[in-house]
PDB file of C-alpha atoms and ligand atoms in Angstrom:
ATOM      1  CA  MET A   1       0.000   0.000   0.000  1.00  0.00           C
ATOM      2  CA  LYS A   2       1.347   3.440  -0.974  1.00  0.00           C
ATOM      3  CA  LYS A   3      -0.136   6.787   0.027  1.00  0.00           C
ATOM      4  CA  VAL A   4       0.091  10.020  -1.970  1.00  0.00           C
ATOM      5  CA  LEU A   5      -0.722  13.512  -0.669  1.00  0.00           C
ATOM      6  CA  PHE A   6      -1.021  16.402  -3.140  1.00  0.00           C
ATOM      7  CA  VAL A   7      -0.366  19.840  -1.653  1.00  0.00           C
ATOM      8  CA  CYS A   8      -1.021  23.406  -2.817  1.00  0.00           C
ATOM      9  CA  LEU A   9      -1.723  26.629  -0.925  1.00  0.00           C
ATOM     10  CA  GLY A  10      -5.491  26.685  -0.406  1.00  0.00           C
ATOM     11  CA  ASN A  11      -6.486  23.062  -1.240  1.00  0.00           C
ATOM     12  CA  ILE A  12      -9.380  24.368  -3.343  1.00  0.00           C
ATOM     13  CA  CYS A  13      -7.872  24.560  -6.877  1.00  0.00           C
ATOM     14  CA  ARG A  14      -4.666  22.705  -7.788  1.00  0.00           C
ATOM     15  CA  SER A  15      -4.335  19.902  -5.217  1.00  0.00           C
ATOM     16  CA  PRO A  16      -8.023  18.851  -5.361  1.00  0.00           C
ATOM     17  CA  THR A  17      -7.650  18.728  -9.145  1.00  0.00           C
ATOM     18  CA  ALA A  18      -4.593  16.491  -8.758  1.00  0.00           C
ATOM     19  CA  ASP A  19      -6.497  14.403  -6.190  1.00  0.00           C
ATOM     20  CA  GLY A  20      -9.470  13.888  -8.567  1.00  0.00           C
ATOM     21  CA  VAL A  21      -7.377  13.217 -11.680  1.00  0.00           C
ATOM     22  CA  PHE A  22      -4.907  10.833 -10.025  1.00  0.00           C
ATOM     23  CA  ARG A  23      -7.689   9.036  -8.136  1.00  0.00           C
ATOM     24  CA  ALA A  24      -9.509   8.447 -11.452  1.00  0.00           C
ATOM     25  CA  LEU A  25      -6.327   7.081 -13.018  1.00  0.00           C
ATOM     26  CA  VAL A  26      -5.735   4.767 -10.055  1.00  0.00           C
ATOM     27  CA  LYS A  27      -9.331   3.514 -10.400  1.00  0.00           C
ATOM     28  CA  GLU A  28      -8.944   3.033 -14.157  1.00  0.00           C
ATOM     29  CA  HIS A  29      -5.953   0.766 -13.450  1.00  0.00           C
ATOM     30  CA  LYS A  30      -7.854  -1.035 -10.646  1.00  0.00           C
ATOM     31  CA  LEU A  31      -5.219  -0.010  -8.130  1.00  0.00           C
ATOM     32  CA  GLU A  32      -7.567   1.437  -5.452  1.00  0.00           C
ATOM     33  CA  GLY A  33      -6.482  -1.342  -3.100  1.00  0.00           C
ATOM     34  CA  SER A  34      -2.813  -0.407  -3.494  1.00  0.00           C
ATOM     35  CA  ILE A  35      -2.718   3.394  -3.753  1.00  0.00           C
ATOM     36  CA  ILE A  36      -4.444   5.875  -1.397  1.00  0.00           C
ATOM     37  CA  VAL A  37      -4.874   9.480  -2.609  1.00  0.00           C
ATOM     38  CA  ASP A  38      -5.530  12.658  -0.600  1.00  0.00           C
ATOM     39  CA  SER A  39      -4.861  16.398  -0.811  1.00  0.00           C
ATOM     40  CA  ALA A  40      -4.254  19.297   1.569  1.00  0.00           C
ATOM     41  CA  GLY A  41      -3.171  22.952   1.666  1.00  0.00           C
ATOM     42  CA  THR A  42      -0.266  24.650   3.417  1.00  0.00           C
ATOM     43  CA  ALA A  43      -2.656  27.520   4.331  1.00  0.00           C
ATOM     44  CA  ALA A  44      -5.869  27.352   6.388  1.00  0.00           C
ATOM     45  CA  TYR A  45      -7.924  30.025   4.524  1.00  0.00           C
ATOM     46  CA  HIS A  46     -10.388  27.583   2.978  1.00  0.00           C
ATOM     47  CA  VAL A  47     -10.492  24.687   5.466  1.00  0.00           C
ATOM     48  CA  GLY A  48     -13.820  22.809   5.174  1.00  0.00           C
ATOM     49  CA  ASN A  49     -14.660  24.328   1.782  1.00  0.00           C
ATOM     50  CA  SER A  50     -15.455  22.400  -1.382  1.00  0.00           C
ATOM     51  CA  PRO A  51     -13.126  22.915  -4.347  1.00  0.00           C
ATOM     52  CA  ASP A  52     -13.410  26.250  -6.193  1.00  0.00           C
ATOM     53  CA  SER A  53     -16.373  25.999  -8.603  1.00  0.00           C
ATOM     54  CA  ARG A  54     -14.104  26.931 -11.530  1.00  0.00           C
ATOM     55  CA  SER A  55     -11.863  23.933 -10.743  1.00  0.00           C
ATOM     56  CA  SER A  56     -14.848  21.622 -10.273  1.00  0.00           C
ATOM     57  CA  LEU A  57     -16.426  22.671 -13.580  1.00  0.00           C
ATOM     58  CA  ALA A  58     -13.196  22.417 -15.572  1.00  0.00           C
ATOM     59  CA  ALA A  59     -12.565  18.975 -14.052  1.00  0.00           C
ATOM     60  CA  LYS A  60     -16.148  17.843 -14.703  1.00  0.00           C
ATOM     61  CA  ASP A  61     -15.768  18.806 -18.384  1.00  0.00           C
ATOM     62  CA  ARG A  62     -12.947  16.246 -18.570  1.00  0.00           C
ATOM     63  CA  GLY A  63     -14.859  13.604 -16.616  1.00  0.00           C
ATOM     64  CA  TYR A  64     -13.387  14.086 -13.135  1.00  0.00           C
ATOM     65  CA  ASP A  65     -15.581  14.400 -10.037  1.00  0.00           C
ATOM     66  CA  LEU A  66     -14.271  16.705  -7.279  1.00  0.00           C
ATOM     67  CA  SER A  67     -17.631  16.967  -5.473  1.00  0.00           C
ATOM     68  CA  THR A  68     -16.735  14.833  -2.442  1.00  0.00           C
ATOM     69  CA  LEU A  69     -13.537  16.740  -1.593  1.00  0.00           C
ATOM     70  CA  LYS A  70     -13.212  19.223   1.296  1.00  0.00           C
ATOM     71  CA  ALA A  71     -10.206  21.449   1.986  1.00  0.00           C
ATOM     72  CA  ARG A  72      -7.942  20.695   4.920  1.00  0.00           C
ATOM     73  CA  GLN A  73      -4.574  21.958   6.076  1.00  0.00           C
ATOM     74  CA  VAL A  74      -1.400  19.842   6.134  1.00  0.00           C
ATOM     75  CA  VAL A  75      -0.740  18.477   9.647  1.00  0.00           C
ATOM     76  CA  GLU A  76       2.386  16.942  11.180  1.00  0.00           C
ATOM     77  CA  ALA A  77       0.840  13.441  11.089  1.00  0.00           C
ATOM     78  CA  ASP A  78       0.781  13.654   7.270  1.00  0.00           C
ATOM     79  CA  PHE A  79       4.578  13.403   7.235  1.00  0.00           C
ATOM     80  CA  TYR A  80       4.339   9.946   8.862  1.00  0.00           C
ATOM     81  CA  GLU A  81       1.149   8.796   7.097  1.00  0.00           C
ATOM     82  CA  PHE A  82       2.089   9.474   3.453  1.00  0.00           C
ATOM     83  CA  ASP A  83       4.857   7.982   1.305  1.00  0.00           C
ATOM     84  CA  TYR A  84       4.761  10.767  -1.290  1.00  0.00           C
ATOM     85  CA  ILE A  85       3.976  14.409  -0.489  1.00  0.00           C
ATOM     86  CA  LEU A  86       3.857  16.241  -3.808  1.00  0.00           C
ATOM     87  CA  ALA A  87       3.846  20.033  -3.991  1.00  0.00           C
ATOM     88  CA  MET A  88       2.335  22.079  -6.787  1.00  0.00           C
ATOM     89  CA  ASP A  89       4.980  24.815  -6.635  1.00  0.00           C
ATOM     90  CA  ASN A  90       8.339  25.697  -5.099  1.00  0.00           C
ATOM     91  CA  GLN A  91       6.850  27.921  -2.393  1.00  0.00           C
ATOM     92  CA  ASN A  92       4.691  25.075  -1.104  1.00  0.00           C
ATOM     93  CA  LEU A  93       7.599  22.612  -1.384  1.00  0.00           C
ATOM     94  CA  SER A  94       9.756  24.936   0.677  1.00  0.00           C
ATOM     95  CA  ASN A  95       7.034  25.313   3.334  1.00  0.00           C
ATOM     96  CA  LEU A  96       6.650  21.524   3.491  1.00  0.00           C
ATOM     97  CA  GLU A  97      10.421  21.031   3.822  1.00  0.00           C
ATOM     98  CA  GLN A  98      10.412  23.383   6.815  1.00  0.00           C
ATOM     99  CA  MET A  99       7.533  21.474   8.419  1.00  0.00           C
ATOM    100  CA  GLN A 100       8.887  17.949   7.845  1.00  0.00           C
ATOM    101  CA  PRO A 101       9.940  16.235  11.105  1.00  0.00           C
ATOM    102  CA  GLU A 102      13.472  14.786  11.032  1.00  0.00           C
ATOM    103  CA  ASP A 103      12.267  11.202  11.401  1.00  0.00           C
ATOM    104  CA  SER A 104       9.606  11.415   8.676  1.00  0.00           C
ATOM    105  CA  LYS A 105      10.384   9.178   5.719  1.00  0.00           C
ATOM    106  CA  ALA A 106       7.916  10.841   3.326  1.00  0.00           C
ATOM    107  CA  LEU A 107       9.340  11.750  -0.059  1.00  0.00           C
ATOM    108  CA  LEU A 108       8.806  15.473  -0.674  1.00  0.00           C
ATOM    109  CA  GLN A 109       8.930  16.496  -4.314  1.00  0.00           C
ATOM    110  CA  LEU A 110       7.414  18.793  -6.920  1.00  0.00           C
ATOM    111  CA  PHE A 111       4.493  16.967  -8.557  1.00  0.00           C
ATOM    112  CA  LEU A 112       5.671  18.033 -12.014  1.00  0.00           C
ATOM    113  CA  ASP A 113       8.956  16.144 -11.486  1.00  0.00           C
ATOM    114  CA  PHE A 114       6.856  13.202 -12.691  1.00  0.00           C
ATOM    115  CA  SER A 115       5.785  14.936 -15.916  1.00  0.00           C
ATOM    116  CA  GLU A 116       7.781  14.991 -19.133  1.00  0.00           C
ATOM    117  CA  LEU A 117       6.602  18.542 -19.870  1.00  0.00           C
ATOM    118  CA  PRO A 118       9.131  21.383 -19.414  1.00  0.00           C
ATOM    119  CA  GLU A 119       7.078  23.158 -16.692  1.00  0.00           C
ATOM    120  CA  CYS A 120       8.250  22.666 -13.097  1.00  0.00           C
ATOM    121  CA  GLU A 121       5.343  24.259 -11.242  1.00  0.00           C
ATOM    122  CA  VAL A 122       1.539  24.168 -11.498  1.00  0.00           C
ATOM    123  CA  PRO A 123       0.657  27.896 -11.614  1.00  0.00           C
ATOM    124  CA  ASP A 124      -1.906  29.181  -9.114  1.00  0.00           C
ATOM    125  CA  PRO A 125      -5.107  29.807 -11.117  1.00  0.00           C
ATOM    126  CA  TYR A 126      -7.072  31.425  -8.256  1.00  0.00           C
ATOM    127  CA  TYR A 127      -6.768  35.094  -9.226  1.00  0.00           C
ATOM    128  CA  GLY A 128      -6.521  34.565 -12.976  1.00  0.00           C
ATOM    129  CA  GLU A 129      -8.939  33.965 -15.838  1.00  0.00           C
ATOM    130  CA  GLY A 130     -10.572  30.688 -16.825  1.00  0.00           C
ATOM    131  CA  LYS A 131      -7.672  29.479 -18.977  1.00  0.00           C
ATOM    132  CA  GLY A 132      -5.577  28.916 -15.844  1.00  0.00           C
ATOM    133  CA  PHE A 133      -7.845  26.055 -14.818  1.00  0.00           C
ATOM    134  CA  GLU A 134      -7.320  24.300 -18.158  1.00  0.00           C
ATOM    135  CA  ILE A 135      -3.560  24.720 -17.768  1.00  0.00           C
ATOM    136  CA  VAL A 136      -3.784  23.147 -14.290  1.00  0.00           C
ATOM    137  CA  LEU A 137      -5.628  20.158 -15.752  1.00  0.00           C
ATOM    138  CA  ASP A 138      -3.153  19.741 -18.631  1.00  0.00           C
ATOM    139  CA  LEU A 139      -0.179  19.738 -16.247  1.00  0.00           C
ATOM    140  CA  VAL A 140      -1.890  17.542 -13.656  1.00  0.00           C
ATOM    141  CA  GLU A 141      -2.962  14.931 -16.236  1.00  0.00           C
ATOM    142  CA  SER A 142       0.582  14.698 -17.573  1.00  0.00           C
ATOM    143  CA  ALA A 143       2.207  14.383 -14.131  1.00  0.00           C
ATOM    144  CA  SER A 144      -0.452  11.885 -12.988  1.00  0.00           C
ATOM    145  CA  GLU A 145       0.444   9.534 -15.857  1.00  0.00           C
ATOM    146  CA  GLY A 146       4.131   9.842 -14.976  1.00  0.00           C
ATOM    147  CA  LEU A 147       3.526   9.334 -11.259  1.00  0.00           C
ATOM    148  CA  LEU A 148       1.454   6.202 -11.834  1.00  0.00           C
ATOM    149  CA  ARG A 149       4.116   4.782 -14.167  1.00  0.00           C
ATOM    150  CA  HIS A 150       6.726   5.467 -11.485  1.00  0.00           C
ATOM    151  CA  MET A 151       4.614   3.913  -8.716  1.00  0.00           C
ATOM    152  CA  MET A 152       3.688   0.819 -10.721  1.00  0.00           C
ATOM    153  CA  LYS A 153       7.381  -0.001 -10.940  1.00  0.00           C
ATOM    154  CA  ALA A 154       7.515   0.157  -7.125  1.00  0.00           C
ATOM    155  CA  VAL A 155       4.156  -1.534  -6.207  1.00  0.00           C
TER     156      VAL A 155
HETATM  157  P1  LIG B 201      -4.799  26.604  -4.656  1.00  0.00           P
HETATM  158  O1  LIG B 201      -5.270  28.065  -5.087  1.00  0.00           O
HETATM  159  O2  LIG B 201      -3.569  26.803  -3.789  1.00  0.00           O
HETATM  160  O3  LIG B 201      -4.489  25.962  -5.946  1.00  0.00           O
HETATM  161  O4  LIG B 201      -5.955  25.986  -3.904  1.00  0.00           O
HETATM  162  C1  LIG B 201      -5.491  29.112  -4.186  1.00  0.00           C
HETATM  163  C2  LIG B 201      -6.685  29.186  -3.513  1.00  0.00           C
HETATM  164  C3  LIG B 201      -6.919  30.243  -2.661  1.00  0.00           C
HETATM  165  C4  LIG B 201      -5.958  31.215  -2.487  1.00  0.00           C
HETATM  166  C5  LIG B 201      -4.762  31.127  -3.148  1.00  0.00           C
HETATM  167  C6  LIG B 201      -4.525  30.065  -4.004  1.00  0.00           C
HETATM  168  N1  LIG B 201      -6.224  32.322  -1.613  1.00  0.00           N
HETATM  169  O5  LIG B 201      -5.339  33.199  -1.535  1.00  0.00           O
HETATM  170  O6  LIG B 201      -7.273  32.367  -0.992  1.00  0.00           O
END
């Protein structure tokens, strides 16, 4: 059993999108019994909220359901619970690195390290126009494929 936690700032746009897309891919490969997926934010602004409606709609248009997700903040226990903690951008990665307890074995990385695209970060779409949500999905779909390939070698 491997556990993956996707992390962004608010846990209402990028990491819930990654959660929904990667969860769907895991299901498609019938790996729900082997891979657990969750998401969280480094900030607490939106704790308890559903994903941003723009993220939910963009995801729904591609067949992903984000309706059951609720925002939560990263907690210390996550560093012991999860095998992979994957950040959407460098700022969130840096915050996670500062939070990680010394004896935590979780692998902290940028999510897009698993994509073959040239981008390193998933840009924050929150204050931008609608296109940002499509860009998030494009990047997340690519990295999800790469992550699953990587994990299937290890499972
Ligand atoms: P996320 O996007 O980190 O992808 O969930 C954001 C959501 C909310 C805010 C910033 C980014 N905010 O400042 O409230």
